[in-house]
Short mmCIF file of C-alpha atoms in Angstrom, two decimals:
data_model
loop_
_atom_site.label_atom_id
_atom_site.label_comp_id
_atom_site.label_asym_id
_atom_site.label_seq_id
_atom_site.Cartn_x
_atom_site.Cartn_y
_atom_site.Cartn_z
CA UNK A 77 67.43 -115.86 56.49
CA UNK A 78 67.44 -117.92 59.83
CA UNK A 79 66.36 -117.33 63.23
CA UNK A 80 63.48 -115.29 62.20
CA UNK A 81 65.25 -113.02 59.41
CA UNK A 82 68.26 -112.77 61.11
CA UNK A 83 71.64 -112.28 59.22
CA UNK A 84 74.89 -113.75 60.54
CA UNK A 85 77.63 -111.09 60.50
CA UNK A 86 81.30 -112.52 60.77
CA UNK A 87 84.89 -110.37 60.37
CA UNK A 88 88.13 -111.42 60.88
CA UNK A 89 89.31 -108.72 63.63
CA UNK A 90 88.54 -108.17 66.41
CA UNK A 91 82.56 -106.87 77.93
CA UNK A 92 68.28 -114.60 98.73
CA UNK A 93 66.56 -113.27 100.48
CA UNK A 94 65.48 -109.57 101.51
CA UNK A 95 66.47 -108.73 104.92
CA UNK A 96 65.29 -105.50 106.63
CA UNK A 97 66.54 -101.66 106.88
CA UNK A 98 70.21 -101.61 108.36
CA UNK A 99 71.59 -98.57 110.48
CA UNK A 100 75.22 -98.63 109.23
CA UNK A 101 76.83 -95.73 109.84
CA UNK A 102 79.71 -95.29 107.83
CA UNK A 103 80.14 -91.44 107.92
CA UNK A 104 81.33 -89.13 104.80
CA UNK A 105 83.72 -86.46 104.20
CA UNK A 106 83.02 -83.06 102.95
CA UNK A 107 85.64 -80.93 101.13
CA UNK A 108 85.20 -77.23 100.33
CA UNK A 109 85.66 -75.92 97.07
CA UNK A 110 89.63 -75.02 96.45
CA UNK A 111 90.37 -71.58 94.61
CA UNK A 112 91.64 -72.25 91.22
CA UNK A 113 95.32 -73.29 91.13
CA UNK A 114 95.49 -75.06 94.40
CA UNK A 115 97.03 -78.42 94.25
CA UNK A 116 94.81 -81.54 94.31
CA UNK A 117 94.90 -82.77 97.42
CA UNK A 118 94.63 -86.56 96.19
CA UNK A 119 95.04 -87.01 92.22
CA UNK A 120 97.72 -85.12 90.12
CA UNK A 121 98.06 -81.57 88.33
CA UNK A 122 94.88 -80.88 85.82
CA UNK A 123 93.99 -78.94 82.96
CA UNK A 124 90.10 -77.61 83.39
CA UNK A 125 90.31 -76.42 79.64
CA UNK A 126 87.58 -74.19 78.61
CA UNK A 127 84.53 -76.49 79.54
CA UNK A 128 81.10 -74.58 81.23
CA UNK A 129 78.64 -76.02 83.56
CA UNK A 130 75.35 -74.62 83.14
CA UNK A 131 73.37 -75.18 86.90
CA UNK A 132 70.23 -76.84 86.51
CA UNK A 133 66.70 -74.84 85.96
CA UNK A 134 63.53 -76.54 86.43
CA UNK A 135 63.05 -79.98 86.87
CA UNK A 136 65.94 -82.31 87.83
CA UNK A 137 64.99 -85.24 85.60
CA UNK A 138 64.73 -82.93 82.59
CA UNK A 139 68.31 -81.29 83.41
CA UNK A 140 69.95 -84.70 83.49
CA UNK A 141 69.01 -86.20 80.29
CA UNK A 142 68.19 -82.82 78.39
CA UNK A 143 69.42 -82.33 74.56
CA UNK A 144 73.04 -82.87 74.13
CA UNK A 145 73.71 -85.18 77.01
CA UNK A 146 74.11 -88.90 77.67
CA UNK A 147 74.78 -88.27 81.77
CA UNK A 148 74.60 -91.88 82.98
CA UNK A 149 75.08 -95.38 82.22
CA UNK A 150 71.55 -95.99 80.87
CA UNK A 151 70.83 -92.39 79.43
CA UNK A 152 68.19 -91.49 81.55
CA UNK A 153 66.87 -92.63 85.17
CA UNK A 154 64.59 -95.22 83.87
CA UNK A 155 67.85 -96.84 82.25
CA UNK A 156 66.08 -96.84 78.59
CA UNK A 157 69.69 -96.48 76.94
CA UNK A 158 67.26 -94.35 74.62
CA UNK A 159 68.22 -91.11 73.56
CA UNK A 160 65.18 -89.58 71.73
CA UNK A 161 66.92 -86.53 70.93
CA UNK A 162 69.44 -87.73 68.43
CA UNK A 163 68.46 -86.30 64.88
CA UNK A 164 71.70 -86.56 63.08
CA UNK A 165 72.84 -90.02 62.10
CA UNK A 166 69.95 -92.02 60.80
CA UNK A 167 69.54 -95.53 59.19
CA UNK A 168 69.92 -93.83 55.62
CA UNK A 169 73.12 -92.08 56.56
CA UNK A 170 74.73 -93.77 58.99
CA UNK A 171 77.18 -95.15 56.40
CA UNK A 172 79.07 -91.87 56.39
CA UNK A 173 80.23 -92.20 60.11
CA UNK A 174 83.95 -91.93 60.03
CA UNK A 175 86.52 -91.62 62.91
CA UNK A 176 86.75 -88.40 64.44
CA UNK A 177 89.38 -88.96 67.07
CA UNK A 178 90.43 -91.39 69.26
CA UNK A 179 92.46 -90.57 72.52
CA UNK A 180 94.91 -92.56 74.59
CA UNK A 181 95.62 -91.91 78.10
CA UNK A 182 98.17 -94.80 79.07
CA UNK A 183 95.81 -97.16 80.87
CA UNK A 184 92.51 -99.09 79.65
CA UNK A 185 89.11 -97.13 79.70
CA UNK A 186 86.67 -98.77 81.83
CA UNK A 187 82.75 -98.73 81.83
CA UNK A 188 80.38 -96.23 79.34
CA UNK A 189 81.62 -92.89 77.94
CA UNK A 190 79.23 -90.37 79.94
CA UNK A 191 78.76 -87.35 78.14
CA UNK A 192 77.25 -83.76 79.48
CA UNK A 193 78.14 -80.08 78.89
CA UNK A 194 80.86 -80.68 76.19
CA UNK A 195 82.99 -83.27 78.12
CA UNK A 196 83.26 -86.98 77.78
CA UNK A 197 83.63 -88.49 81.44
CA UNK A 198 85.25 -92.27 81.88
CA UNK A 199 86.82 -94.38 84.30
CA UNK A 200 89.92 -96.21 84.24
CA UNK A 201 91.27 -99.37 85.27
CA UNK A 202 94.24 -97.49 86.83
CA UNK A 203 92.16 -95.81 89.31
CA UNK A 204 91.62 -92.47 87.54
CA UNK A 205 88.63 -90.82 86.11
CA UNK A 206 89.04 -88.37 82.97
CA UNK A 207 87.23 -85.47 81.26
CA UNK A 208 87.82 -85.02 77.58
CA UNK A 209 86.71 -82.66 75.11
CA UNK A 210 84.06 -83.95 72.85
CA UNK A 211 85.34 -82.01 69.59
CA UNK A 212 89.13 -82.93 70.03
CA UNK A 213 89.17 -85.88 72.39
CA UNK A 214 91.76 -83.63 74.36
CA UNK A 215 92.23 -84.14 78.19
CA UNK A 216 90.12 -81.39 80.23
CA UNK A 217 91.48 -82.84 83.45
CA UNK A 218 91.84 -86.44 85.15
CA UNK A 219 91.86 -87.23 88.39
CA UNK A 220 93.83 -89.85 90.50
CA UNK A 221 91.27 -91.94 92.85
CA UNK A 222 92.26 -93.73 96.18
CA UNK A 223 92.49 -97.21 94.42
CA UNK A 224 91.15 -99.45 91.79
CA UNK A 225 88.91 -99.07 88.74
CA UNK A 226 86.56 -96.48 88.72
CA UNK A 227 83.10 -97.50 87.13
CA UNK A 228 80.45 -95.61 84.96
CA UNK A 229 80.13 -92.20 86.28
CA UNK A 230 76.62 -89.93 86.56
CA UNK A 231 77.06 -86.33 85.83
CA UNK A 232 74.10 -84.13 87.24
CA UNK A 233 73.98 -80.52 88.35
CA UNK A 234 77.66 -79.60 87.83
CA UNK A 235 78.81 -82.81 89.56
CA UNK A 236 80.43 -85.99 88.29
CA UNK A 237 79.55 -89.11 90.97
CA UNK A 238 81.26 -92.31 90.53
CA UNK A 239 82.41 -95.30 92.61
CA UNK A 240 85.83 -96.98 92.74
CA UNK A 241 85.31 -100.72 91.63
CA UNK A 242 87.90 -102.03 94.25
CA UNK A 243 87.23 -99.79 97.43
CA UNK A 244 84.58 -98.87 99.53
CA UNK A 245 84.06 -95.18 98.45
CA UNK A 246 81.37 -92.96 96.31
CA UNK A 247 82.67 -89.66 95.40
CA UNK A 248 81.48 -86.50 93.97
CA UNK A 249 83.74 -84.13 91.81
CA UNK A 250 83.33 -81.01 90.52
CA UNK A 251 82.61 -81.57 86.92
CA UNK A 252 84.22 -78.43 85.36
CA UNK A 253 87.31 -78.78 87.45
CA UNK A 254 87.64 -82.20 89.10
CA UNK A 255 87.99 -81.05 92.45
CA UNK A 256 86.58 -83.32 94.87
CA UNK A 257 83.40 -82.07 96.94
CA UNK A 258 82.85 -84.85 99.22
CA UNK A 259 83.53 -88.67 99.31
CA UNK A 260 81.31 -91.29 101.29
CA UNK A 261 81.80 -94.94 102.52
CA UNK A 262 80.04 -97.88 101.81
CA UNK A 263 80.02 -101.31 103.57
CA UNK A 264 81.76 -103.01 100.99
CA UNK A 265 83.82 -102.92 97.45
CA UNK A 266 81.07 -100.97 95.03
CA UNK A 267 82.47 -102.87 91.91
CA UNK A 268 80.94 -102.49 88.63
CA UNK A 269 77.93 -100.79 89.75
CA UNK A 270 77.14 -97.44 88.73
CA UNK A 271 74.61 -94.76 90.76
CA UNK A 272 71.31 -93.26 89.72
CA UNK A 273 69.73 -90.09 90.80
CA UNK A 274 66.14 -89.07 92.24
CA UNK A 275 65.23 -86.13 93.53
CA UNK A 276 68.63 -84.92 95.25
CA UNK A 277 69.10 -88.72 96.64
CA UNK A 278 72.22 -90.54 95.06
CA UNK A 279 71.43 -94.49 94.92
CA UNK A 280 74.27 -96.63 95.09
CA UNK A 281 74.59 -100.45 95.64
CA UNK A 282 77.69 -102.77 96.70
CA UNK A 283 77.37 -106.32 96.51
CA UNK A 284 74.60 -106.91 99.90
CA UNK A 285 73.79 -103.45 100.72
CA UNK A 286 71.78 -100.65 98.97
CA UNK A 287 72.13 -96.94 99.72
CA UNK A 288 70.58 -93.57 99.67
CA UNK A 289 73.25 -90.58 99.89
CA UNK A 290 72.52 -87.03 99.52
CA UNK A 291 73.59 -85.86 96.11
CA UNK A 292 74.51 -82.64 97.42
CA UNK A 293 76.52 -83.80 100.85
CA UNK A 294 77.05 -87.19 100.75
CA UNK A 295 75.37 -88.17 103.69
CA UNK A 296 74.08 -91.19 104.15
CA UNK A 297 70.05 -91.28 104.59
CA UNK A 298 69.11 -94.86 104.63
CA UNK A 299 70.65 -98.19 104.15
CA UNK A 300 68.91 -101.42 103.00
CA UNK A 301 69.60 -105.05 102.49
CA UNK A 302 68.44 -106.78 99.32
CA UNK A 303 70.52 -109.70 99.08
CA UNK A 304 73.36 -110.25 97.22
CA UNK A 305 73.59 -107.91 94.01
CA UNK A 306 75.82 -108.32 91.02
CA UNK A 307 76.82 -105.87 88.64
CA UNK A 308 73.70 -103.60 88.28
CA UNK A 309 72.76 -100.14 88.19
CA UNK A 310 69.37 -99.26 89.48
CA UNK A 311 66.50 -98.08 87.33
CA UNK A 312 64.34 -95.36 88.71
CA UNK A 313 60.79 -94.16 87.79
CA UNK A 314 58.15 -92.01 89.43
CA UNK A 315 59.83 -92.23 92.98
CA UNK A 316 60.23 -96.28 92.87
CA UNK A 317 63.70 -97.66 91.77
CA UNK A 318 64.25 -101.08 90.44
CA UNK A 319 67.20 -103.52 90.71
CA UNK A 320 67.89 -107.11 90.68
CA UNK A 321 70.13 -109.58 92.70
CA UNK A 322 71.86 -112.81 92.28
CA UNK A 323 68.63 -114.69 94.27
CA UNK A 324 67.13 -114.07 90.92
CA UNK A 325 64.60 -111.34 92.30
CA UNK A 326 63.44 -108.38 90.83
CA UNK A 327 63.01 -105.26 93.42
CA UNK A 328 60.97 -102.46 93.96
CA UNK A 329 62.08 -99.88 96.19
CA UNK A 330 60.68 -96.67 97.65
CA UNK A 331 63.53 -94.23 96.47
CA UNK A 332 62.66 -91.74 99.49
CA UNK A 333 63.60 -94.43 102.36
CA UNK A 334 64.23 -97.70 100.68
CA UNK A 335 61.41 -99.60 101.89
CA UNK A 336 60.79 -102.67 99.25
CA UNK A 337 57.48 -102.13 97.76
CA UNK A 338 57.34 -105.60 95.89
CA UNK A 339 59.88 -108.61 94.63
CA UNK A 340 59.10 -110.35 90.87
CA UNK A 341 60.64 -113.91 90.21
CA UNK A 342 63.13 -113.91 87.22
CA UNK A 343 64.20 -117.25 86.99
CA UNK A 344 67.61 -118.03 87.89
CA UNK A 345 70.74 -115.30 88.36
CA UNK A 346 69.52 -111.68 88.38
CA UNK A 347 72.88 -110.08 87.26
CA UNK A 348 71.20 -107.37 84.93
CA UNK A 349 70.10 -103.55 84.51
CA UNK A 350 66.34 -103.24 84.49
CA UNK A 351 65.00 -100.57 82.60
CA UNK A 352 61.38 -98.83 82.67
CA UNK A 353 59.24 -98.08 80.11
CA UNK A 354 57.13 -95.37 81.45
CA UNK A 355 54.86 -95.26 78.18
CA UNK A 356 53.60 -98.81 79.22
CA UNK A 357 54.14 -98.88 82.74
CA UNK A 358 56.90 -101.93 82.72
CA UNK A 359 59.99 -102.90 83.90
CA UNK A 360 61.91 -105.25 81.83
CA UNK A 361 64.90 -107.39 83.11
CA UNK A 362 66.53 -110.26 81.25
CA UNK A 363 68.00 -113.23 82.99
CA UNK A 364 70.42 -116.17 82.63
CA UNK A 365 67.42 -118.44 82.03
CA UNK A 366 67.07 -117.35 78.71
CA UNK A 367 63.99 -115.15 79.29
CA UNK A 368 63.40 -111.15 79.33
CA UNK A 369 60.98 -110.60 81.78
CA UNK A 370 58.15 -107.72 82.17
CA UNK A 371 56.28 -106.61 85.07
CA UNK A 372 54.11 -104.34 85.56
CA UNK A 373 55.06 -101.17 87.76
CA UNK A 374 52.43 -101.39 89.88
CA UNK A 375 53.71 -104.30 91.45
CA UNK A 376 51.38 -106.87 93.12
CA UNK A 377 49.80 -107.57 96.77
CA UNK A 378 51.32 -110.74 97.78
CA UNK A 379 55.06 -111.02 96.43
CA UNK A 380 56.87 -112.71 94.34
CA UNK A 381 54.79 -111.22 91.64
CA UNK A 382 54.77 -113.11 88.17
CA UNK A 383 55.42 -111.38 84.91
CA UNK A 384 52.85 -109.51 83.13
CA UNK A 385 54.65 -111.74 80.14
CA UNK A 386 57.86 -112.96 79.13
CA UNK A 387 60.22 -113.24 75.75
CA UNK A 388 62.19 -116.24 74.71
CA UNK A 389 65.67 -115.61 74.03
CA UNK A 390 67.55 -117.93 71.89
CA UNK A 391 70.31 -118.35 73.80
CA UNK A 392 71.68 -118.50 76.87
CA UNK A 393 73.77 -115.17 78.41
CA UNK A 394 70.66 -112.94 78.51
CA UNK A 395 71.97 -110.97 81.40
CA UNK A 396 73.32 -107.88 79.79
CA UNK A 397 70.35 -105.44 80.22
CA UNK A 398 68.07 -104.16 77.46
CA UNK A 399 67.27 -100.81 75.52
CA UNK A 400 63.60 -99.27 75.30
CA UNK A 401 62.21 -97.02 73.27
CA UNK A 402 60.19 -96.42 70.21
CA UNK A 403 57.47 -99.10 71.25
CA UNK A 404 59.92 -101.90 71.37
CA UNK A 405 62.45 -103.63 74.08
CA UNK A 406 66.01 -104.76 72.13
CA UNK A 407 68.12 -107.60 74.45
CA UNK A 408 71.12 -109.31 73.65
CA UNK A 409 71.88 -112.86 74.55
CA UNK A 410 74.58 -115.00 73.24
CA UNK A 411 75.68 -113.66 69.96
CA UNK A 412 71.69 -112.99 69.10
CA UNK A 413 69.90 -109.57 69.70
CA UNK A 414 66.63 -109.65 69.75
CA UNK A 415 63.44 -106.83 69.29
CA UNK A 416 60.16 -107.58 71.22
CA UNK A 417 57.00 -105.26 71.06
CA UNK A 418 57.13 -103.28 74.52
CA UNK A 419 53.16 -103.95 74.77
CA UNK A 420 53.85 -107.86 74.76
CA UNK A 421 51.98 -110.19 72.48
CA UNK A 422 48.74 -110.99 74.14
CA UNK A 423 49.90 -114.03 75.50
CA UNK A 424 52.34 -115.05 78.59
CA UNK A 425 54.98 -116.10 76.23
CA UNK A 426 56.31 -113.79 73.17
CA UNK A 427 58.69 -114.31 70.30
CA UNK A 428 60.72 -111.74 68.89
CA UNK A 429 59.52 -109.13 66.01
CA UNK A 430 63.14 -110.37 64.63
CA UNK A 431 66.40 -111.66 65.74
CA UNK A 432 69.80 -111.05 64.48
CA UNK A 433 73.16 -113.26 64.98
CA UNK A 434 76.43 -111.96 64.82
CA UNK A 435 79.94 -113.42 64.92
CA UNK A 436 80.07 -113.42 68.75
CA UNK A 437 78.69 -112.94 71.75
CA UNK A 438 77.14 -109.52 72.85
CA UNK A 439 78.12 -108.09 76.40
CA UNK A 440 76.05 -105.02 77.00
CA UNK A 441 72.62 -103.65 75.96
CA UNK A 442 72.52 -101.64 72.80
CA UNK A 443 72.30 -97.88 72.53
CA UNK A 444 69.12 -97.07 70.79
CA UNK A 445 69.13 -93.24 69.01
CA UNK A 446 67.14 -92.65 65.82
CA UNK A 447 66.33 -95.80 64.51
CA UNK A 448 69.66 -97.26 65.14
CA UNK A 449 71.28 -99.69 67.59
CA UNK A 450 74.68 -99.70 68.81
CA UNK A 451 76.71 -102.16 70.36
CA UNK A 452 80.29 -104.19 70.25
CA UNK A 453 80.66 -107.95 70.02
CA UNK A 454 83.60 -109.89 71.59
CA UNK A 455 84.71 -109.79 67.83
CA UNK A 456 85.74 -106.51 68.74
CA UNK A 457 83.45 -104.62 65.96
CA UNK A 458 81.54 -102.20 66.62
CA UNK A 459 77.63 -102.11 65.04
CA UNK A 460 75.03 -100.01 64.08
CA UNK A 461 72.20 -101.77 62.85
CA UNK A 462 68.75 -100.80 61.73
CA UNK A 463 66.34 -101.35 65.00
CA UNK A 464 63.36 -101.77 62.52
CA UNK A 465 64.84 -105.01 61.35
CA UNK A 466 68.12 -106.03 62.78
CA UNK A 467 69.94 -105.07 59.66
CA UNK A 468 73.67 -104.17 59.69
CA UNK A 469 74.02 -100.55 57.98
CA UNK A 470 77.70 -99.83 59.57
CA UNK A 471 80.35 -101.49 61.28
CA UNK A 472 83.93 -100.63 62.60
CA UNK A 473 86.40 -103.17 63.71
CA UNK A 474 88.30 -101.64 67.08
CA UNK A 475 91.55 -102.59 68.66
CA UNK A 476 91.23 -104.38 71.87
CA UNK A 477 93.78 -106.98 73.90
CA UNK A 478 91.10 -109.55 74.81
CA UNK A 479 88.64 -110.58 72.19
CA UNK A 480 85.92 -109.10 74.63
CA UNK A 481 83.81 -105.96 74.57
CA UNK A 482 81.69 -105.00 77.52
CA UNK A 483 81.65 -101.15 77.49
CA UNK A 484 78.66 -99.93 76.36
CA UNK A 485 78.23 -97.25 73.39
CA UNK A 486 77.01 -93.73 73.78
CA UNK A 487 75.52 -91.69 70.82
CA UNK A 488 75.20 -87.94 71.40
CA UNK A 489 74.88 -84.85 69.05
CA UNK A 490 75.70 -86.89 65.87
CA UNK A 491 78.88 -88.50 67.43
CA UNK A 492 79.04 -92.02 68.44
CA UNK A 493 81.53 -92.90 71.36
CA UNK A 494 82.95 -96.41 72.16
CA UNK A 495 85.89 -97.81 74.11
CA UNK A 496 86.75 -101.71 73.77
CA UNK A 497 87.18 -103.49 77.04
CA UNK A 498 91.17 -103.26 78.33
CA UNK A 499 91.67 -100.84 75.65
CA UNK A 500 93.18 -97.58 76.20
CA UNK A 501 91.26 -95.96 73.43
CA UNK A 502 88.32 -93.97 73.15
CA UNK A 503 86.80 -93.27 70.17
CA UNK A 504 84.55 -90.89 68.59
CA UNK A 505 82.81 -91.16 65.40
CA UNK A 506 80.89 -88.56 63.15
CA UNK A 507 79.13 -88.60 59.56
CA UNK A 508 81.56 -87.16 57.09
CA UNK A 509 80.34 -83.63 56.29
#
């Protein structure tokens, strides 16, 4: 095998500068809960179904990433895309996966499936957010936004938070019924950016400004200009959140007030999703300059900081984000998936532990669960590969309008959820019993 032991998979079938704190007061609108059966003031009628939403008990971060949940884009606040609670699917039995259900809602799904409390939440290109029952794929409720596509939501404390791609609006819904709790306005369009949550503070970016909102009320707490921001979602850890900008910077900010703590240089364009490995105290971010950068979460005295080490990516297109877990960090670039030791290699530049090549481009970070990596490629093929060596253990050709798969995969309670780009189908797979 070439490319450090990789295998080529082909199938016929077929995703600047730092400014100072601004004082934008853009306002928010709070909505009182309406009694069951009351008309939806913005959207269409809905059926809340039999979903139940438990209230958080104890530490919020533990509730956010508890068993049986994938409540936000990166699974947890650190954006590791690693579900350590998955035990049902393994490299030894993943070949038994079969289609559990598929659901169409007459519009293309958009973003990453979010799973919490028996519901799968997804946005659509038609400006809707839908909640589907995990067991059957039937719709529990749908809600129409004010306009534009709805990106990947975040679910916590019985609420669904989401931003509208083409609108200057962040909103919070009741996760059980879909009713509006509050809305808040941003300075510019939110685009593909997903929110992050820390200690009751909702963090959201638009193309130029990063915001801190009160997660309970939607009140704006602070704003910060961080330069032009691409399609990123912040990673949070120990009161600090991290994001990259299009000026080639990794930025660490204090969550409570948005103060910039330090910056790091990441080469060309920083349009990637950072991830934090709290075991090693490292924040990882990939870049378009064919490198995976590893920075100490402690930063440095004189910004911009240099990386502790970097990993060499074999092709361009490495701005997809990473998955971190079990002592490894995984990054796709072009059509190649790479695995690195999360501790580095004792040198400034590290080579992959293994690399695996596929038939077309990998546009998203993989999902890591119980020794398997799940992702799609532009062949419109969904893969499950062995995290130890990159060998393909299972694949499934999916229908899509284009040869493009930039929607991330979610794995919860032995079920794999995926929606190809520009497809109106959401798929759920489970092992044959």
